[in-house]
Short mmCIF file of C-alpha atoms and ligand atoms in Angstrom, two decimals:
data_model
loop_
_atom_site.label_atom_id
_atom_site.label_comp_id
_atom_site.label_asym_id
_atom_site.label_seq_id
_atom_site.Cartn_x
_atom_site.Cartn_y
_atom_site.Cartn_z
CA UNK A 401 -39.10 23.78 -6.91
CA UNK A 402 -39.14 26.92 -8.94
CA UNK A 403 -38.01 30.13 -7.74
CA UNK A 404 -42.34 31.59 -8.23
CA UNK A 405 -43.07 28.88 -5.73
CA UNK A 406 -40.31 29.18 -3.49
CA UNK A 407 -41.43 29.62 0.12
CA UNK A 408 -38.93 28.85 3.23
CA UNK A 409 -40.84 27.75 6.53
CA UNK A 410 -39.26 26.47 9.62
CA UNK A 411 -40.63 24.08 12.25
CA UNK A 412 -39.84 24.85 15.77
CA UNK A 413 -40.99 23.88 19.56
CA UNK A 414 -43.60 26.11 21.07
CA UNK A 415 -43.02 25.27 24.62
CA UNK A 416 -40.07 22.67 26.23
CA UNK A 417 -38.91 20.77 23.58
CA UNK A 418 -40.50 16.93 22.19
CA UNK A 419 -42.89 18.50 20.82
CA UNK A 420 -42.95 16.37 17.77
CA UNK A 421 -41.13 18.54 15.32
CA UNK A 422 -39.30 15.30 13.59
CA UNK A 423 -43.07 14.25 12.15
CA UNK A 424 -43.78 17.58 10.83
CA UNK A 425 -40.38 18.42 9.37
CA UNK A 426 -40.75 15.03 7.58
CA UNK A 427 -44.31 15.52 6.33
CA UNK A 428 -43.35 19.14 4.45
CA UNK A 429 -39.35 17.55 3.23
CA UNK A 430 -40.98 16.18 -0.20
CA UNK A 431 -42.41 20.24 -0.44
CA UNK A 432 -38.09 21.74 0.36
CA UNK A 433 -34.76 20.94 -1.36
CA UNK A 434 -33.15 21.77 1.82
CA UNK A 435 -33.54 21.14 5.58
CA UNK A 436 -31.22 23.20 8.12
CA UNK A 437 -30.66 22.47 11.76
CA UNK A 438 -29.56 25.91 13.24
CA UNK A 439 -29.24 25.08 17.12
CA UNK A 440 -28.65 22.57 19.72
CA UNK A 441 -26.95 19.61 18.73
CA UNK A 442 -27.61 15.83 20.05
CA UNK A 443 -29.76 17.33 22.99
CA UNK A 444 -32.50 16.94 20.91
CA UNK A 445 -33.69 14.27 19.32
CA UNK A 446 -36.39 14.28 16.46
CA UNK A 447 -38.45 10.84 16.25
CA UNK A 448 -40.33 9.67 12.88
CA UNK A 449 -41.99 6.21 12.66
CA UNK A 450 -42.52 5.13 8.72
CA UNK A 451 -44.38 2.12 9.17
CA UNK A 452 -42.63 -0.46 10.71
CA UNK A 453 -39.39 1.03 11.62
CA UNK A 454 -38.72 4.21 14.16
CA UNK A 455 -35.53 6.62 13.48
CA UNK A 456 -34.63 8.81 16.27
CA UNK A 457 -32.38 11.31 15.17
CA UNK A 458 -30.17 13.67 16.88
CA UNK A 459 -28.08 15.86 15.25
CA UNK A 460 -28.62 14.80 11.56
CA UNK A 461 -31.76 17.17 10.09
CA UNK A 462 -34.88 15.26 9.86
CA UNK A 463 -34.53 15.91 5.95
CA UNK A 464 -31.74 13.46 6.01
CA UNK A 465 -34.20 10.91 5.56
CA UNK A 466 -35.75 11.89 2.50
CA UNK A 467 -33.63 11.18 -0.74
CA UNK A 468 -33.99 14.18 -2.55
CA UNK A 469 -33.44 16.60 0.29
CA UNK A 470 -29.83 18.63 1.09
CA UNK A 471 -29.16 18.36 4.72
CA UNK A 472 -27.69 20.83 6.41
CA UNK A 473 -26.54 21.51 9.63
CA UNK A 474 -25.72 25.33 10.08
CA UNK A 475 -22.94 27.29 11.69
CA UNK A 476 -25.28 27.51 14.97
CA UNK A 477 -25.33 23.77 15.77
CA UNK A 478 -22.66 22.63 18.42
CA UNK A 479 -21.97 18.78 16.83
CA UNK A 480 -20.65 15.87 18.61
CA UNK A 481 -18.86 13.97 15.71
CA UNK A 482 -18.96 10.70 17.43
CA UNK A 483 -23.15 10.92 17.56
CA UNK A 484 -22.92 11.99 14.17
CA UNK A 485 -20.55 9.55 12.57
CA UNK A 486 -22.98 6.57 14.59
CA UNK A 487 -26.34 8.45 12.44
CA UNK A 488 -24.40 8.06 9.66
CA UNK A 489 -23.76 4.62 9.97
CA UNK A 490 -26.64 3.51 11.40
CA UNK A 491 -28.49 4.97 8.60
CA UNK A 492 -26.25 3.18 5.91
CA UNK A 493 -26.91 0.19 7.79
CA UNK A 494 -30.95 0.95 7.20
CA UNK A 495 -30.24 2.06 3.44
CA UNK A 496 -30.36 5.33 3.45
CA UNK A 497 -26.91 7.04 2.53
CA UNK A 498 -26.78 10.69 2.88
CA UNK A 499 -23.35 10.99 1.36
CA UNK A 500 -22.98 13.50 -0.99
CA UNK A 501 -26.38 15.79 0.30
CA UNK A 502 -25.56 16.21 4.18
CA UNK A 503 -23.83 19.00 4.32
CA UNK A 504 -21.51 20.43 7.90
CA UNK A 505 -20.91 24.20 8.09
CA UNK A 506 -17.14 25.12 8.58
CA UNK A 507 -18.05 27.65 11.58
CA UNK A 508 -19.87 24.53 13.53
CA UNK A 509 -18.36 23.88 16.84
CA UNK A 510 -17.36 20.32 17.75
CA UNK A 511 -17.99 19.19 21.11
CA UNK A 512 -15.40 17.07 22.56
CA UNK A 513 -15.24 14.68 25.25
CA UNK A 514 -14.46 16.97 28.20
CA UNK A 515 -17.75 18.51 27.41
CA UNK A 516 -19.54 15.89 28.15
CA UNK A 517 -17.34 15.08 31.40
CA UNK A 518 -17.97 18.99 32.40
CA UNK A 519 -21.56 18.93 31.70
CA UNK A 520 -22.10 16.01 33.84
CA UNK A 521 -19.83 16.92 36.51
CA UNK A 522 -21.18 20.58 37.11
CA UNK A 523 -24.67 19.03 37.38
CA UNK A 524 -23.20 16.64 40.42
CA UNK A 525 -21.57 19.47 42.03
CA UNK A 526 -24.12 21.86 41.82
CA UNK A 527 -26.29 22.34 44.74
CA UNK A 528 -30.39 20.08 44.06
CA UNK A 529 -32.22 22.94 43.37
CA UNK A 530 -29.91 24.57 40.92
CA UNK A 531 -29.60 21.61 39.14
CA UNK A 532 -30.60 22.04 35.41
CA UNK A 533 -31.09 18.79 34.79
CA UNK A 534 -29.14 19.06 31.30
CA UNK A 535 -28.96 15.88 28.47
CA UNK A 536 -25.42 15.22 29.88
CA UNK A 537 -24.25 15.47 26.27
CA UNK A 538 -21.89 18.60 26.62
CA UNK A 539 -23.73 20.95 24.82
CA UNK A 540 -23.69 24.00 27.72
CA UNK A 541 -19.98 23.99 28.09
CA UNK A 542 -19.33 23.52 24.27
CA UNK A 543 -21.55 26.63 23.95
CA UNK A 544 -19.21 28.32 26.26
CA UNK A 545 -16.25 27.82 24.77
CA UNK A 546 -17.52 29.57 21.30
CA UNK A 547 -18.22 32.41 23.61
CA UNK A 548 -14.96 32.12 25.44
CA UNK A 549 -13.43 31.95 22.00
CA UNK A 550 -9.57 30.70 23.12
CA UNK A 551 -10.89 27.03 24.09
CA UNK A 552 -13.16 26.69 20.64
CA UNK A 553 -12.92 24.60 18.34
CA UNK A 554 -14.45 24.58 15.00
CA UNK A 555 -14.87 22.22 12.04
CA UNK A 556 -12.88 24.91 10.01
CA UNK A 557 -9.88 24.13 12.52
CA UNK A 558 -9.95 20.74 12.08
CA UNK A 559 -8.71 21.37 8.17
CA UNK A 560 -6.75 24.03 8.56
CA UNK A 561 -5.15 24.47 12.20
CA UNK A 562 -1.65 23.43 11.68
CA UNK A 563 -1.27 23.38 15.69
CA UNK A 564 -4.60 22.28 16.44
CA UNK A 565 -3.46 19.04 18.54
CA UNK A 566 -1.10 21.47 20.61
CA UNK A 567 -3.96 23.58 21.63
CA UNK A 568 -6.25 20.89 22.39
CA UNK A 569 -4.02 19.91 24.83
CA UNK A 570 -3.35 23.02 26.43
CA UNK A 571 -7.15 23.16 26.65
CA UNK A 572 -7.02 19.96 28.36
CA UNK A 573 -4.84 21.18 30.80
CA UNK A 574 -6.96 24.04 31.39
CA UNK A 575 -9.81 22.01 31.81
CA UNK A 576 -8.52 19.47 34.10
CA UNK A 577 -7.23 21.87 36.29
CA UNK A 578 -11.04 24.06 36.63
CA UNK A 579 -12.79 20.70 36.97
CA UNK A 580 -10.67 19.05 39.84
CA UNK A 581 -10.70 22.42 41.72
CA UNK A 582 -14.74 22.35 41.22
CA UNK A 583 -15.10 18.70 42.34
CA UNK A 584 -12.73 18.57 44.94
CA UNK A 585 -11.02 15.28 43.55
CA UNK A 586 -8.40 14.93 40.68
CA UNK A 587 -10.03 15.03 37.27
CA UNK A 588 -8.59 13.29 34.69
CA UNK A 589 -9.34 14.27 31.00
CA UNK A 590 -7.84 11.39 28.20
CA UNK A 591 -5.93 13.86 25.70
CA UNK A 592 -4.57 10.79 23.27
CA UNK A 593 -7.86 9.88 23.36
CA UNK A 594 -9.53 13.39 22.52
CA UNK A 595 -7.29 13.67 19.33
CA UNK A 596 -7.70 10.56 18.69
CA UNK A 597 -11.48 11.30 17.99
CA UNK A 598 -10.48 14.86 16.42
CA UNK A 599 -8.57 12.60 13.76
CA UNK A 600 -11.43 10.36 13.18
CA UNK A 601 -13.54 12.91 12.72
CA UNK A 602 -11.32 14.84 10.55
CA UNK A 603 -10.47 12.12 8.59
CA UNK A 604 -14.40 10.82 8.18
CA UNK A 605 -16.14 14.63 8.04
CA UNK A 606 -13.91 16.08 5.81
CA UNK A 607 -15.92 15.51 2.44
CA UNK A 608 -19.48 17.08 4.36
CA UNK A 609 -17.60 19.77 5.46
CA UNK A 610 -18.27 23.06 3.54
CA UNK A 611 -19.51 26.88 3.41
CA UNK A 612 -23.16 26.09 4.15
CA UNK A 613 -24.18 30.35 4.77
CA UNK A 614 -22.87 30.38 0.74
CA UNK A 615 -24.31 26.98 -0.42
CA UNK A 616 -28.06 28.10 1.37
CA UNK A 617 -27.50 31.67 -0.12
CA UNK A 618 -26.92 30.26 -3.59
CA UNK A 619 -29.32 27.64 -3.01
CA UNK A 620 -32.26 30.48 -2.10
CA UNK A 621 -30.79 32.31 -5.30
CA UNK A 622 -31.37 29.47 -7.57
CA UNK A 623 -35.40 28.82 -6.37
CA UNK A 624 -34.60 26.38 -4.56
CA UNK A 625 -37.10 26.33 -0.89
CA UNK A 626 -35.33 25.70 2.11
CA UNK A 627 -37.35 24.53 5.26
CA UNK A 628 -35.06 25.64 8.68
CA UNK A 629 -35.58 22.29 11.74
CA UNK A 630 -35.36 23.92 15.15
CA UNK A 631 -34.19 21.90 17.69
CA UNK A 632 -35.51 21.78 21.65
CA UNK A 633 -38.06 24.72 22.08
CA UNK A 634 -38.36 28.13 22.80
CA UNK A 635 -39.68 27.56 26.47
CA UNK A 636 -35.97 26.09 26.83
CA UNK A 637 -34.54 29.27 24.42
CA UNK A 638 -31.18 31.02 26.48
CA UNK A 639 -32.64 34.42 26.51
CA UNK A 640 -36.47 33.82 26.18
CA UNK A 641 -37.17 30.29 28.04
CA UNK A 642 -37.66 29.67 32.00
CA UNK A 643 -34.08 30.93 32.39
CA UNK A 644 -31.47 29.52 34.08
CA UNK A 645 -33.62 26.28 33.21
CA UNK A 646 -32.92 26.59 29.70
CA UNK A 647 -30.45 25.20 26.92
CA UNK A 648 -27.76 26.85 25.63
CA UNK A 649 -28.87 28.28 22.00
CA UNK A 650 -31.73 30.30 20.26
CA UNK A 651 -34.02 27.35 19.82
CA UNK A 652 -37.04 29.48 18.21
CA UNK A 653 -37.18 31.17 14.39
CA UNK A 654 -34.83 34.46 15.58
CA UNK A 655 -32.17 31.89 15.88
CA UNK A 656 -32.12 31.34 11.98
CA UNK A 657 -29.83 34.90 11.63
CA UNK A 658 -26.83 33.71 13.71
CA UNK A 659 -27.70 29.93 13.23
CA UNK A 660 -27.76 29.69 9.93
CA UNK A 661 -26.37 32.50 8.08
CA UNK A 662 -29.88 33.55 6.69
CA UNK A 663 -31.85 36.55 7.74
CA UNK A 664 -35.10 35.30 9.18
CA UNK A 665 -36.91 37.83 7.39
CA UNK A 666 -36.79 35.18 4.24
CA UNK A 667 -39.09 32.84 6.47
CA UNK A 668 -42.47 33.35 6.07
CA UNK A 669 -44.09 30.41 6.81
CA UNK A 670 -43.17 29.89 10.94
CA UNK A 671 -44.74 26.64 11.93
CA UNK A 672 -44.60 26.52 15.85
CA UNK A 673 -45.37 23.02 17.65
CA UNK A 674 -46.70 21.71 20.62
CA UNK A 675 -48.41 19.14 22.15
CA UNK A 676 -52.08 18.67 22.92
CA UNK A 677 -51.25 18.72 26.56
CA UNK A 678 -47.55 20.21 27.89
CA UNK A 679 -44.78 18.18 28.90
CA UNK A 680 -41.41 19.09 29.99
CA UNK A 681 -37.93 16.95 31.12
CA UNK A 682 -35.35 18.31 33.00
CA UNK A 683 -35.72 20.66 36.42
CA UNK A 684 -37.29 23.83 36.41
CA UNK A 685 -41.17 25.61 36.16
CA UNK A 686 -44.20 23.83 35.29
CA UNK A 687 -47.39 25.81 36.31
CA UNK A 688 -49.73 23.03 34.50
CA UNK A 689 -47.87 20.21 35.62
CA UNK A 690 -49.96 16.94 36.76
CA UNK A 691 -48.52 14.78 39.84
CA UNK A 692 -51.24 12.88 39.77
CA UNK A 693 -52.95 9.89 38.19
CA UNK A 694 -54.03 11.92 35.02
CA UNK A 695 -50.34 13.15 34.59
CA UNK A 696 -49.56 9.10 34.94
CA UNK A 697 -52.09 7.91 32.45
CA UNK A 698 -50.72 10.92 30.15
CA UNK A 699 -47.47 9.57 30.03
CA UNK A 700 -48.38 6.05 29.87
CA UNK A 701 -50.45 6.81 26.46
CA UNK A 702 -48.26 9.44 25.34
CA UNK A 703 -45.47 7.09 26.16
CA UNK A 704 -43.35 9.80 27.13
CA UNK A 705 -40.06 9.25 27.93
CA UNK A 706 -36.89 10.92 26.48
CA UNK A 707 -35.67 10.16 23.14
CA UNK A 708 -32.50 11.79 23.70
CA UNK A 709 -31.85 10.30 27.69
CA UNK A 710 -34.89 7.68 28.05
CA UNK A 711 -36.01 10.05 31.24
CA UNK A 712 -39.72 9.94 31.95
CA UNK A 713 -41.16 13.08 30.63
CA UNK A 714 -42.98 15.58 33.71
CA UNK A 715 -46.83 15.65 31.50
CA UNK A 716 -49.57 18.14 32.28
CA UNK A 717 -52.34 20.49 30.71
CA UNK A 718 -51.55 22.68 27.62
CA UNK A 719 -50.60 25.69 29.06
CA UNK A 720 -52.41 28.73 26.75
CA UNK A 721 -49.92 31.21 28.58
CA UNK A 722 -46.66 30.04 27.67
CA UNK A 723 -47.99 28.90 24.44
CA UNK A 724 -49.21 32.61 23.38
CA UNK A 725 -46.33 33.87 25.21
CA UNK A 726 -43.32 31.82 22.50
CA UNK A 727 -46.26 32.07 19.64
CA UNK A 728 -45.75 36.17 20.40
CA UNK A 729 -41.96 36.16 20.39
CA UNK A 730 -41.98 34.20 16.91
CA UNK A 731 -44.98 35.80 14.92
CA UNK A 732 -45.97 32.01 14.06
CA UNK A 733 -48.06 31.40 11.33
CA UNK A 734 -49.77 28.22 12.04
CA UNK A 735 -49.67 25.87 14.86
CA UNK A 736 -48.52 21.66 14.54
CA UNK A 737 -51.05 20.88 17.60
CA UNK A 738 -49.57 17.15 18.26
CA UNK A 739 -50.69 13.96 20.00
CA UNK A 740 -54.43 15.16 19.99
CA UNK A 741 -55.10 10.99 19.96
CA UNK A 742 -53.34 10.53 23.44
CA UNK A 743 -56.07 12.76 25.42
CA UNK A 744 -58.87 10.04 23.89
CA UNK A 745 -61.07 8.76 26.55
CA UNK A 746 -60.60 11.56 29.52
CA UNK A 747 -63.49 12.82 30.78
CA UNK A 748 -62.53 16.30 30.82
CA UNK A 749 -59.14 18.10 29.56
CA UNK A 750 -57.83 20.80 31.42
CA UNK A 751 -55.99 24.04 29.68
CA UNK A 752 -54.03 26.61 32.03
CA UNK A 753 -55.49 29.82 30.89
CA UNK A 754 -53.17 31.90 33.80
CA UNK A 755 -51.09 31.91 36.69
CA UNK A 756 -51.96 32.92 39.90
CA UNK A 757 -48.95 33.99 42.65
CA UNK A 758 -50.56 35.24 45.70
CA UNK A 759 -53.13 37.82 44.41
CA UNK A 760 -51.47 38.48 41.23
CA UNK A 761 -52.55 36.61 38.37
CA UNK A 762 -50.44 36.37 35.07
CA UNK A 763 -51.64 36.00 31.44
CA UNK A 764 -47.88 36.51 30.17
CA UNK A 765 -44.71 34.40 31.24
CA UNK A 766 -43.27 36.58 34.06
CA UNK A 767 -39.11 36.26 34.06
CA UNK A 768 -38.01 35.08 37.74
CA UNK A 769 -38.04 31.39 37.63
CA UNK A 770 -38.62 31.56 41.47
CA UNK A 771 -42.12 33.29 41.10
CA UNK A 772 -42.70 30.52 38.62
CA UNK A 773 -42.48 27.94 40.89
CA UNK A 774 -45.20 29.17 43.11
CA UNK A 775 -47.48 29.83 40.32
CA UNK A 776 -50.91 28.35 40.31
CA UNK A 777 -52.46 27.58 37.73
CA UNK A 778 -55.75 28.66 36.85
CA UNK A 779 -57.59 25.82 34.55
CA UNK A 780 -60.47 25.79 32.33
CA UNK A 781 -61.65 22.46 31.85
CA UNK A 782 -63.33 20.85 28.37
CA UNK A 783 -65.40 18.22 27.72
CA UNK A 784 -63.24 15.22 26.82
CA UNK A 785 -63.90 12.69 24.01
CA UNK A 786 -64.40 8.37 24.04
CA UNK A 787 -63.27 7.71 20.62
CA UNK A 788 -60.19 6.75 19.26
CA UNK A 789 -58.77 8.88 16.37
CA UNK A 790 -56.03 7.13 15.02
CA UNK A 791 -58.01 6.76 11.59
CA UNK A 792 -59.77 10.13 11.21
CA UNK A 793 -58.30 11.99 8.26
CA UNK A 794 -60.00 14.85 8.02
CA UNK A 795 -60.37 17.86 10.71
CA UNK A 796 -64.70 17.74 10.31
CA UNK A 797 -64.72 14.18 11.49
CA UNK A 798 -62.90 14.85 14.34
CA UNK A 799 -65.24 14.32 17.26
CA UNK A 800 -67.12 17.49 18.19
CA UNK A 801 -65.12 17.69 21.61
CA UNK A 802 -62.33 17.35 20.20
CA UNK A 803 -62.97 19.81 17.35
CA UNK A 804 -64.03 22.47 20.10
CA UNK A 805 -61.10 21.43 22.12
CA UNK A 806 -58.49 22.51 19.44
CA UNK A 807 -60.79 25.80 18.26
CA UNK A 808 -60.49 26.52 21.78
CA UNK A 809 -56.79 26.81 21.82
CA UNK A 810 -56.51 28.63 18.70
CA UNK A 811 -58.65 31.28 20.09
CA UNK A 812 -56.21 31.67 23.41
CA UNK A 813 -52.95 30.98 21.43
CA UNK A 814 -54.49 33.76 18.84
CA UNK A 815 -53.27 31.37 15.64
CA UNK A 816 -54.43 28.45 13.43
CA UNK A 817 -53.78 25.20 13.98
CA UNK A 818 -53.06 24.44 10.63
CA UNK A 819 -51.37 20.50 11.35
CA UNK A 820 -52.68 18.06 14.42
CA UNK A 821 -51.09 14.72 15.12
CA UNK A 822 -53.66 11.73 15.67
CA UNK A 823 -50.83 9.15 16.01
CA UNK A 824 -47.48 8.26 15.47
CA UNK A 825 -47.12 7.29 12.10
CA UNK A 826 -46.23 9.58 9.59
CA UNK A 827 -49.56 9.17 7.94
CA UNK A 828 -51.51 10.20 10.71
CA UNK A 829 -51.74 13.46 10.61
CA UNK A 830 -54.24 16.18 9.99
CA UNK A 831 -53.78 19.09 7.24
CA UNK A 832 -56.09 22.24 7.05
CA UNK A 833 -55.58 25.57 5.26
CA UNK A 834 -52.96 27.07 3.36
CA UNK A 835 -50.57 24.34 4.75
CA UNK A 836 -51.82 22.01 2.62
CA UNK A 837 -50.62 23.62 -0.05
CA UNK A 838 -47.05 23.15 0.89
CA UNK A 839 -47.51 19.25 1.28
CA UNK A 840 -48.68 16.30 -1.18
CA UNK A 841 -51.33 14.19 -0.03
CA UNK A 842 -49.85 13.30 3.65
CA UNK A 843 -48.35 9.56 3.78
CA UNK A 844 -47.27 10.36 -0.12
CA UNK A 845 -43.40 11.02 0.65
CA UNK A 846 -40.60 9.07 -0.61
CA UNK A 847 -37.70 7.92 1.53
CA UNK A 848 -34.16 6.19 0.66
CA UNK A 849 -35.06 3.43 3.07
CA UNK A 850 -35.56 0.07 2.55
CA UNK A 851 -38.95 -1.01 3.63
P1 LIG B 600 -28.97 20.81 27.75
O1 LIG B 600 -29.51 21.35 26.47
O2 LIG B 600 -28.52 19.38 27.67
O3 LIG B 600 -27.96 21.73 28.36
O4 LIG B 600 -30.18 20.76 28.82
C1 LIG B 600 -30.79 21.93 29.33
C2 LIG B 600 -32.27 21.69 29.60
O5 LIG B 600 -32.96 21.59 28.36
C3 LIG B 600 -32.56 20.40 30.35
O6 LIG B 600 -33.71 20.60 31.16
C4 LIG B 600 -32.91 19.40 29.25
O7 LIG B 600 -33.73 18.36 29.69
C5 LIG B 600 -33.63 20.33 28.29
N1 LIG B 600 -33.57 19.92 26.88
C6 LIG B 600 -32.55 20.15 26.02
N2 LIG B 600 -32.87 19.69 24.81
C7 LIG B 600 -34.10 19.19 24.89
C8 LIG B 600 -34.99 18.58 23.93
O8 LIG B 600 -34.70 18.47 22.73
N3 LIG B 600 -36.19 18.17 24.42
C9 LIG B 600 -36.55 18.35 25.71
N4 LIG B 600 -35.77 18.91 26.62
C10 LIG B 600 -34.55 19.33 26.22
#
């Protein structure tokens, strides 16, 4: 792409992460030479279907599956090298090879098996109700360490640090020591078996391993567009979300600067996503959520379960507050309105339009977490819609309902829904406005796999 048509977007969650990002990254990849992950690493996981065949990635960027496209994961990511290494190979297994494009920043942290141990065990020994409910997959305490400093480790270490093993096991000891005092018992952490992974991952990384801030810099330089893949959402953001029920990085656009090494002022085009309905895994707040037979039926169609841990997925109505709320915080642009298809056939569709505590009601997402979890929710209801829209291609022959329906939630969210999801494949999907511009004719993208 030129350097007069060079436009940088970046595709983010609007509310608690799953929110389909994977499709939409992979729809605009044909339109960017590079795609960045700047936060979270195998927490999330970003699914695209291409007829036949489903890839569920990670920590690799979406963009990994398109041929032409630099992958990048940014200084902000915190990467498990033995989920990497198996994307890597299980990719090459499906054809698609990324050697020589993916790209691993230097100032990356690696998270190491006693993350993982620590993450699980401080969700055991933490009391029900404080329970986060995290992935499991270590990305909290590896997130800690970077701010602790003296227990990080970074790719850059893992060429350079002449006494890298010897820390790693003082670490260890460390680490042993906390965790048995927090569980009570004798924790054991495998230090052979640590390094032993350190080497592999040395020894199999090395070649992606680079400056990425300086390749995306020089990259911008030379014309070339880069689109930025956030990972989780911004409802689950460490200093905006439903803290302490949160993850561990700055999951919405603002987390570009320290993520990736590129002011976010560069962005212009800030697509945020969300689902048709709301949906959330893990503990915490839910105003909108359904316990009920709806909230079963929504999963059931939605099929809504965890790509990252295979745990069913709490579903309820779109929630317009927490929606204009993260739409605020990020000035987005347009909105990726997802899964409009799995709401077919309800009679009426429900969007929270406030929260009610005792006689106060909020329009905004108030901090405590405790006031959250007494919130009501107030709900304006829509008429639903029979058909099935799996084929409709064009927003005007949408159904009427469901045309209102999405109108309806541009006018609360204050934005335009620019891209709406009427099923899973990566042809089914809706394009209106300026968007449009940005993509070929949807469906019309190349990949490196064999199909
Ligand atoms: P952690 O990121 O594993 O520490 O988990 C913290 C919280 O964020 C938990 O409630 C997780 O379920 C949730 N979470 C983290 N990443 C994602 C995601 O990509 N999608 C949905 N929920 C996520």
């Amino acid at each position: 792409m030129n350097a007069a048509n060079q436009q940088h977007a970046c595709v983010y969650g609007l509310s608690w992460g799953d929110e389909g990002k994977g499709k939409v990254v992979d729809l605009l990849c044909p339109a960017f030479d590079v795609v960045v992950r700047y936060n979270g690493g195998a927490n999330a996981g970003h699914t695209v279907c291409v007829s036949t065949e489903t890839f569920a990635l990670h920590l690799l960027p979406t963009g990994a599956l398109h041929a032409n496209v630099t992958a990048v994961i940014g200084p902000g990511v915190v990467v498990d090298p033995q989920t990497l290494l198996s994307e890597i190979d299980e990719l090459a297994e499906r054809g698609i090879d990324v050697t020589g494009r993916l790209r691993i920043s230097e100032r990356a942290h690696v998270v190491l098996a006693y993350h993982k141990l620590e993450d699980q065990l401080s969700e055991r020994a933490a009391a029900a109700r404080e329970r986060i409910g995290t992935t499991a997959r270590g990305i909290g305490p590896c997130y800690a360490d970077k701010m602790r400093r003296s227990t990080a480790v970074r790719f850059t270490d893992l060429l350079h640090e002449d006494d890298l093993a010897e820390r790693v096991r003082r670490i260890i000891t460390d680490r042993q020591a906390t965790l048995t005092a927090m569980c009570g018992e004798e924790v054991e952490i495998d230090a052979d078996a640590v390094l032993a992974d350190l080497m592999t991952a040395r020894s199999r990384l090395a070649p992606f391993i680079c400056d990425t801030t300086e390749l995306l810099h020089t990259a911008m330089d030379a014309g070339q567009s880069v689109l930025f893949e956030g990972a989780n959402g911004m409802l689950l953001d460490v200093d905006h979300g439903t803290y302490p029920f949160v993850t561990s990085s700055s999951t919405g656009p603002h987390g570009i600067g320290p993520g990736a090494g590129v002011p976010p002022s560069r962005v212009t085009c800030l697509i945020g996503t969300a689902k048709a309905y709301a949906t959330r895994v893990g503990s915490g707040p839910f105003v909108s959520e359904l316990n009920d037979e709806t909230g079963d039926l929504i999963r059931k169609r939605g099929k809504e379960y965890g790509t990252t841990t295979g745990r069913p997925r709490r579903c309820g109505w779109f929630d317009a507050v927490s929606c204009r709320y993260t739409a605020r915080l990020s000035d987005v642009t347009d909105i990726a309105l997802m899964h409009l298809d799995t709401l077919s056939g309800l009679d009426q569709i429900g969007i929270c339009v406030a929260y009610r505590v005792n006689n106060h009601t909020f329009t905004t997402v108030p901090a405590d977490a405790r006031l959250l979890e007494r919130a009501q929710p107030v709900i304006e209801f829509a008429p639903g819609w029979r058909e099935d829209l799996g084929s409709v291609t064009r927003f005007e022959d949408l159904p009427a309902a469901a045309r209102a329906y999405v109108e309806r939630i541009e006018a609360l969210v204050g934005t335009r829904v620019s891209i709406i999801g009427v099923g899973p494949e990566r042809s089914q999907i809706l394009i209106r406005g300026r968007v449009a511009s940005l993509v070929g004719a949807p469906g019309n993208t190349t990949t490196q796999q064999a199909s």
